[in-house]
mmCIF file of C-alpha atoms in Angstrom:
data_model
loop_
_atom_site.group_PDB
_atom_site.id
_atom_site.type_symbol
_atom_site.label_atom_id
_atom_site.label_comp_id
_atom_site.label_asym_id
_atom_site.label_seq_id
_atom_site.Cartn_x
_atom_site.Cartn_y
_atom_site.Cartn_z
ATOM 1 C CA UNK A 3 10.415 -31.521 -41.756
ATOM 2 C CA UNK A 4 7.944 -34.392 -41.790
ATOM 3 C CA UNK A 5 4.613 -33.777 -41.329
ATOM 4 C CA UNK A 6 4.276 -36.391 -38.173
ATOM 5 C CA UNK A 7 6.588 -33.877 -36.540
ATOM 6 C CA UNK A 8 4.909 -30.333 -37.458
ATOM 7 C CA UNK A 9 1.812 -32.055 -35.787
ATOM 8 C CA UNK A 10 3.325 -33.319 -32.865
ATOM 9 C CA UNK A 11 5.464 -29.577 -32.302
ATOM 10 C CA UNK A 12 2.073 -27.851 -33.189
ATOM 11 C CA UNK A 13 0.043 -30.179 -30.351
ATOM 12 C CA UNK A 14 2.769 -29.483 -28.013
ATOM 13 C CA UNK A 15 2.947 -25.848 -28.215
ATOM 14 C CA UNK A 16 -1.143 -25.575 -27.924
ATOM 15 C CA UNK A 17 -0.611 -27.868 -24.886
ATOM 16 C CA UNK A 18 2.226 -25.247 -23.273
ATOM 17 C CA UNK A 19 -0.319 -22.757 -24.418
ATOM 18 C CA UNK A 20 -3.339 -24.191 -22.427
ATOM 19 C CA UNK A 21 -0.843 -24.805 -19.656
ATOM 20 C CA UNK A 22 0.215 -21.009 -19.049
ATOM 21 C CA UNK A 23 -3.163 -19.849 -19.960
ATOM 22 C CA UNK A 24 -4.579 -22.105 -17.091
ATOM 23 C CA UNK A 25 -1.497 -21.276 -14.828
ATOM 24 C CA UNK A 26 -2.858 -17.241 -15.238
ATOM 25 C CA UNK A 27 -5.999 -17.369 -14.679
ATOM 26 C CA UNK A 28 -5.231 -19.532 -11.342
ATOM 27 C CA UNK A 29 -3.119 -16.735 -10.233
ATOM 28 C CA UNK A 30 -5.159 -14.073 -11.406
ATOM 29 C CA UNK A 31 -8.631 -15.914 -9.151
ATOM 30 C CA UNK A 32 -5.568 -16.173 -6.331
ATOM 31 C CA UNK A 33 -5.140 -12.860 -5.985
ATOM 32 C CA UNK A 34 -8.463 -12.151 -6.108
ATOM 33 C CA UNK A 35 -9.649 -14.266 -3.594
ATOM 34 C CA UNK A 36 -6.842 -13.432 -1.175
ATOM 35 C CA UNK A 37 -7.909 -9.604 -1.338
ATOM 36 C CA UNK A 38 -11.766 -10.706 -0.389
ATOM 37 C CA UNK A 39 -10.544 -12.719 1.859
ATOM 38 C CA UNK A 40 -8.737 -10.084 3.529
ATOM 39 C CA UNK A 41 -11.655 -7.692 3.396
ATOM 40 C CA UNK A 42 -14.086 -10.480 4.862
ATOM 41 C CA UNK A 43 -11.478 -10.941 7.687
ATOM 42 C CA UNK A 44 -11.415 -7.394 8.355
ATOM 43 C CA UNK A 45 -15.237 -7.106 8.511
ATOM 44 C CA UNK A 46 -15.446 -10.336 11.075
ATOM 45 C CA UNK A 47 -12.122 -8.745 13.169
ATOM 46 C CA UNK A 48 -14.395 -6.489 15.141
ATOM 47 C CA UNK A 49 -11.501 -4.053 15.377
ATOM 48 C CA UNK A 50 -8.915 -6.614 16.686
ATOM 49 C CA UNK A 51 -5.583 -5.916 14.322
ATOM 50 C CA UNK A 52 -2.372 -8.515 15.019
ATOM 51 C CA UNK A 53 -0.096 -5.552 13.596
ATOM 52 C CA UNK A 54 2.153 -4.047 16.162
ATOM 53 C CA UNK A 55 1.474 -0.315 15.368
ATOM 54 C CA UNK A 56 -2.362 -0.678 15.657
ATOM 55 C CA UNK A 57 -3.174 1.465 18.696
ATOM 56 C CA UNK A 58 -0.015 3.776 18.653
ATOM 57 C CA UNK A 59 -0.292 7.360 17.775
ATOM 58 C CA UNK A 60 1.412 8.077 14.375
ATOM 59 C CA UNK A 61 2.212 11.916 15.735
ATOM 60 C CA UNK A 62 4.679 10.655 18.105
ATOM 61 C CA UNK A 63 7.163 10.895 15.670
ATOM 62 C CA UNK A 64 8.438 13.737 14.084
ATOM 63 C CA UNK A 65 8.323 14.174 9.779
ATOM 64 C CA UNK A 66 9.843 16.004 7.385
ATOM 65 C CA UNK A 67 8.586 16.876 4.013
ATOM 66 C CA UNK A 68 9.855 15.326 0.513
ATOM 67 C CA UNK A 69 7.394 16.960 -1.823
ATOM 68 C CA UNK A 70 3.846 18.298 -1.581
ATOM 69 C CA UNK A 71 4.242 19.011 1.981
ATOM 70 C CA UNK A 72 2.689 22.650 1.851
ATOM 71 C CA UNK A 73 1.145 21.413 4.869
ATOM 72 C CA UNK A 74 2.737 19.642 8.108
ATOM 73 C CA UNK A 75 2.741 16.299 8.781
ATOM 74 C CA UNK A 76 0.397 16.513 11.827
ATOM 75 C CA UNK A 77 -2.108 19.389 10.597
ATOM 76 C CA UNK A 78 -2.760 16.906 7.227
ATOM 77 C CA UNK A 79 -3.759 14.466 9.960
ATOM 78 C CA UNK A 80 -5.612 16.490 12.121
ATOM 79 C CA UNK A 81 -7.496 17.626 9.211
ATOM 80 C CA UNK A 82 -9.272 14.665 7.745
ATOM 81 C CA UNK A 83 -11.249 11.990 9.494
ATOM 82 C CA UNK A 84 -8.877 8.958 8.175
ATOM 83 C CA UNK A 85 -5.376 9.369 6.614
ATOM 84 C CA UNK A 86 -3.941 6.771 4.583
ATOM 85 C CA UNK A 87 -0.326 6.468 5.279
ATOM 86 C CA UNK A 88 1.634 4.404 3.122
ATOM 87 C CA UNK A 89 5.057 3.219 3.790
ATOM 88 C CA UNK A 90 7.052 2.781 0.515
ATOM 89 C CA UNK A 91 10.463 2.541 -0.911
ATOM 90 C CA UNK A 92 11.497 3.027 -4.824
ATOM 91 C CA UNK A 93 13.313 -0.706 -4.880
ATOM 92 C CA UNK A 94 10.086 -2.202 -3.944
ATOM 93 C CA UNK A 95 7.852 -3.793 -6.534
ATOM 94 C CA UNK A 96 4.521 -3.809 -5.058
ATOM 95 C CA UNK A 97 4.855 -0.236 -3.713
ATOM 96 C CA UNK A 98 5.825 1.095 -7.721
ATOM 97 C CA UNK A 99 2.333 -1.348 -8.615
ATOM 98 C CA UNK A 100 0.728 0.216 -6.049
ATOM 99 C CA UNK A 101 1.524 4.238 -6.705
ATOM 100 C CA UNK A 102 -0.982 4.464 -9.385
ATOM 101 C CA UNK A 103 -3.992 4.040 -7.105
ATOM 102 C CA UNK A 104 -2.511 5.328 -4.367
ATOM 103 C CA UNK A 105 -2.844 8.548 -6.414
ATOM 104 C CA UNK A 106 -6.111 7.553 -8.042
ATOM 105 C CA UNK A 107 -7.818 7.571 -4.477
ATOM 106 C CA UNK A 108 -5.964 10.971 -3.280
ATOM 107 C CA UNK A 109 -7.443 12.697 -6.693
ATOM 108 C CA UNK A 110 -11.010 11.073 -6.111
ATOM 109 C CA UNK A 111 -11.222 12.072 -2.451
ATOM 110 C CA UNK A 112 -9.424 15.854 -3.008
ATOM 111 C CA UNK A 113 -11.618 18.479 -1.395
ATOM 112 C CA UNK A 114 -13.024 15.413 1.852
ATOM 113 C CA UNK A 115 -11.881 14.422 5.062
ATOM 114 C CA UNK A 116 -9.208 11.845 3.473
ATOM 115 C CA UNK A 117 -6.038 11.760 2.195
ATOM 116 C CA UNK A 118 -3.142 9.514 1.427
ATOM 117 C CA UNK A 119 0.124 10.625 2.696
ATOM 118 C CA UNK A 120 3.307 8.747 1.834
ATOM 119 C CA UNK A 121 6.384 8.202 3.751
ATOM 120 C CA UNK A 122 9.227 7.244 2.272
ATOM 121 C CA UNK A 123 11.547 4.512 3.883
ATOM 122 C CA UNK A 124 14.972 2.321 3.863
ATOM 123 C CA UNK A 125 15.529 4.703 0.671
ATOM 124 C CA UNK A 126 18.576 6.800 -0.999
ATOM 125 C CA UNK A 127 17.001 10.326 -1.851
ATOM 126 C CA UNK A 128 18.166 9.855 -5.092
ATOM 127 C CA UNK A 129 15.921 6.919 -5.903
ATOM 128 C CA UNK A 130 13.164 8.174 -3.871
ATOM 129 C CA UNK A 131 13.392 11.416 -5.845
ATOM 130 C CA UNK A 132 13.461 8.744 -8.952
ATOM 131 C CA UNK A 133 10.652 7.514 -8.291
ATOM 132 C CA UNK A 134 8.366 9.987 -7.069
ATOM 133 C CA UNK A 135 9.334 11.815 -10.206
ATOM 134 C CA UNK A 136 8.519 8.615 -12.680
ATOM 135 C CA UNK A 137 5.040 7.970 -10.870
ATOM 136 C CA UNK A 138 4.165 11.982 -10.689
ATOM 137 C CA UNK A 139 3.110 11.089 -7.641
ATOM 138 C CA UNK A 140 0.618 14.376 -6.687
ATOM 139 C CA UNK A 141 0.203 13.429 -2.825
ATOM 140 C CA UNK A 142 2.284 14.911 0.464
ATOM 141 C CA UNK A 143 5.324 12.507 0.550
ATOM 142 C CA UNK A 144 7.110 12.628 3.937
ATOM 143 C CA UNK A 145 10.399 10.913 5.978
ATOM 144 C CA UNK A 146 10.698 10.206 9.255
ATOM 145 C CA UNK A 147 12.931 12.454 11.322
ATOM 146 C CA UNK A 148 14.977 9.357 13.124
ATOM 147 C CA UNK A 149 13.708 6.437 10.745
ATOM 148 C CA UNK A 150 15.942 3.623 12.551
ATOM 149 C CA UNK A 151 13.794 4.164 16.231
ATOM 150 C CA UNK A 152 10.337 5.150 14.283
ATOM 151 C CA UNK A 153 11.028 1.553 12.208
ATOM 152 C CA UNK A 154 11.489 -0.348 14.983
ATOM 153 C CA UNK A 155 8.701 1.668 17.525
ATOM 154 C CA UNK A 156 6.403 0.812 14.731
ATOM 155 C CA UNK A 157 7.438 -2.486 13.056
ATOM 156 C CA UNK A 158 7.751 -1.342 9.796
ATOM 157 C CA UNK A 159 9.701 -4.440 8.032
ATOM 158 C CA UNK A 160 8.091 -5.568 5.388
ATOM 159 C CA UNK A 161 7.255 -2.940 2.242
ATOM 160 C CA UNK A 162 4.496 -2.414 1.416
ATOM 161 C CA UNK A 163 3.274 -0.982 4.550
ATOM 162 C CA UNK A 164 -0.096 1.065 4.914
ATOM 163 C CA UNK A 165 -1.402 2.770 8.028
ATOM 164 C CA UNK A 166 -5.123 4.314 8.585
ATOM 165 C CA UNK A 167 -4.848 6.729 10.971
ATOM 166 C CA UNK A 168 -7.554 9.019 12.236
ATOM 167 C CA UNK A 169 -7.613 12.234 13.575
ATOM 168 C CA UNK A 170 -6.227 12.276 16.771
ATOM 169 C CA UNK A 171 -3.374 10.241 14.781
ATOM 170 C CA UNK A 172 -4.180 6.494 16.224
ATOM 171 C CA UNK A 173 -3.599 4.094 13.845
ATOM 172 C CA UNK A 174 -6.722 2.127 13.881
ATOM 173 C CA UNK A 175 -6.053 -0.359 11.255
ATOM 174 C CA UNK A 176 -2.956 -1.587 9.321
ATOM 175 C CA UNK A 177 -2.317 -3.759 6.438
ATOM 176 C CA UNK A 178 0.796 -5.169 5.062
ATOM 177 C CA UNK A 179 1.374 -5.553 1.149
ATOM 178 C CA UNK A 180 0.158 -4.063 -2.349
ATOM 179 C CA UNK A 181 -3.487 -1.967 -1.221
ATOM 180 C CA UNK A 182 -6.130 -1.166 -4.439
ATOM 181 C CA UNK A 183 -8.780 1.191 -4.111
ATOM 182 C CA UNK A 184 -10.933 -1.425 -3.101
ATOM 183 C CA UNK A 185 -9.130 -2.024 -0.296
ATOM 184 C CA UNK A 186 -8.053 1.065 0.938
ATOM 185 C CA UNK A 187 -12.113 2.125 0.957
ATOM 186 C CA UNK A 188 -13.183 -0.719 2.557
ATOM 187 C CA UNK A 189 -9.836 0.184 5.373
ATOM 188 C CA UNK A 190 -11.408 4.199 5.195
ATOM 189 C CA UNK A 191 -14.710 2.992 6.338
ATOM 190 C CA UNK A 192 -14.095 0.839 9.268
ATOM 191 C CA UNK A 193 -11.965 3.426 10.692
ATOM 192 C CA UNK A 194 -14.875 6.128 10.304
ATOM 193 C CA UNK A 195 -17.430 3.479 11.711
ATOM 194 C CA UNK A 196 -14.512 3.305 14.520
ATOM 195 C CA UNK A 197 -14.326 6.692 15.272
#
């Protein structure tokens, strides 16, 4: 090969190089800023919440357990100041991202008035059981006794789906998409401000 054309394949993949490096980090500051964006809005929202399930009470439904449900449904709620109820499925992406600190934040906060509850939807209990197994996911995972009327009472449509409920069971805030432990705290501490 000539050496006019090592140069011109070696500028070229530094260029693709600098390209996909520069593509990443512009991601990486997107996602970023969209999560303190959405943690300024909820700050400035005053307790106003657009989601269709903000102001229902979560107990009007009936659960069943799935795993670490020593306790019921309703007494796990009554028993902490916020709940964190997330709404997950195994085919979902963000909700497998997500798992991880969903169980982070249950282990940090064992032994307070918090916990993270999960409830499994639009799921086969064989990859549910897949899943849960995979993650060792070490919180109370749940189902919803008639899931097609709890889905649709609550608008539950897109997955990720996190509730944070308090102890009466209103759901006082809601968020939609992949939560950190960043979020979720800032989420636990307007509802305790709330309440």
């Amino acid at each position: 090969m000539k050496p006019k054309n090592i140069i011109i394949i070696v500028v070229l993949a530094v260029f693709f190089i600098l390209v996909g490096a520069g593509i990443g980090a512009v991601l990486n500051v997107s996602d970023d800023r969209l999560e303190q964006q959405s943690l300024e809005t909820l700050k400035s929202s005053e307790g106003r919440d657009n989601h269709h399930a903000v102001g229902k009470n979560i107990l009007n439904k009936e659960f069943s357990g799935v795993i670490n449900d020593a306790e019921a449904f309703e007494d796990i709620i009554a028993s902490n100041e916020v709940t964190v109820v997330n709404f997950f499925a195994s085919w979902c992406d963000p909700c497998r991202r997500e798992t991880p600190e969903l169980i982070e934040y249950h282990e940090e906060h064992s032994g307070e008035a918090l916990d993270v509850v999960g409830v499994n939807i639009d799921d086969s209990p064989e990859n549910r059981d897949k899943f849960l197994g995979e993650l060792e996911v070490t919180y109370p995972v749940f189902e919803f006794e008639n899931e097609p009327e709890a889905i649709e009472s609550y608008k539950i449509h897109l997955m990720p789906t996190t509730f944070f409920v308090d102890s009466e069971g209103m759901i006082v805030r809601a968020y939609i998409g992949e939560v950190g432990v960043g979020l979720i705290d800032s989420y636990v501490n307007y509802v305790k401000e709330d309440s």
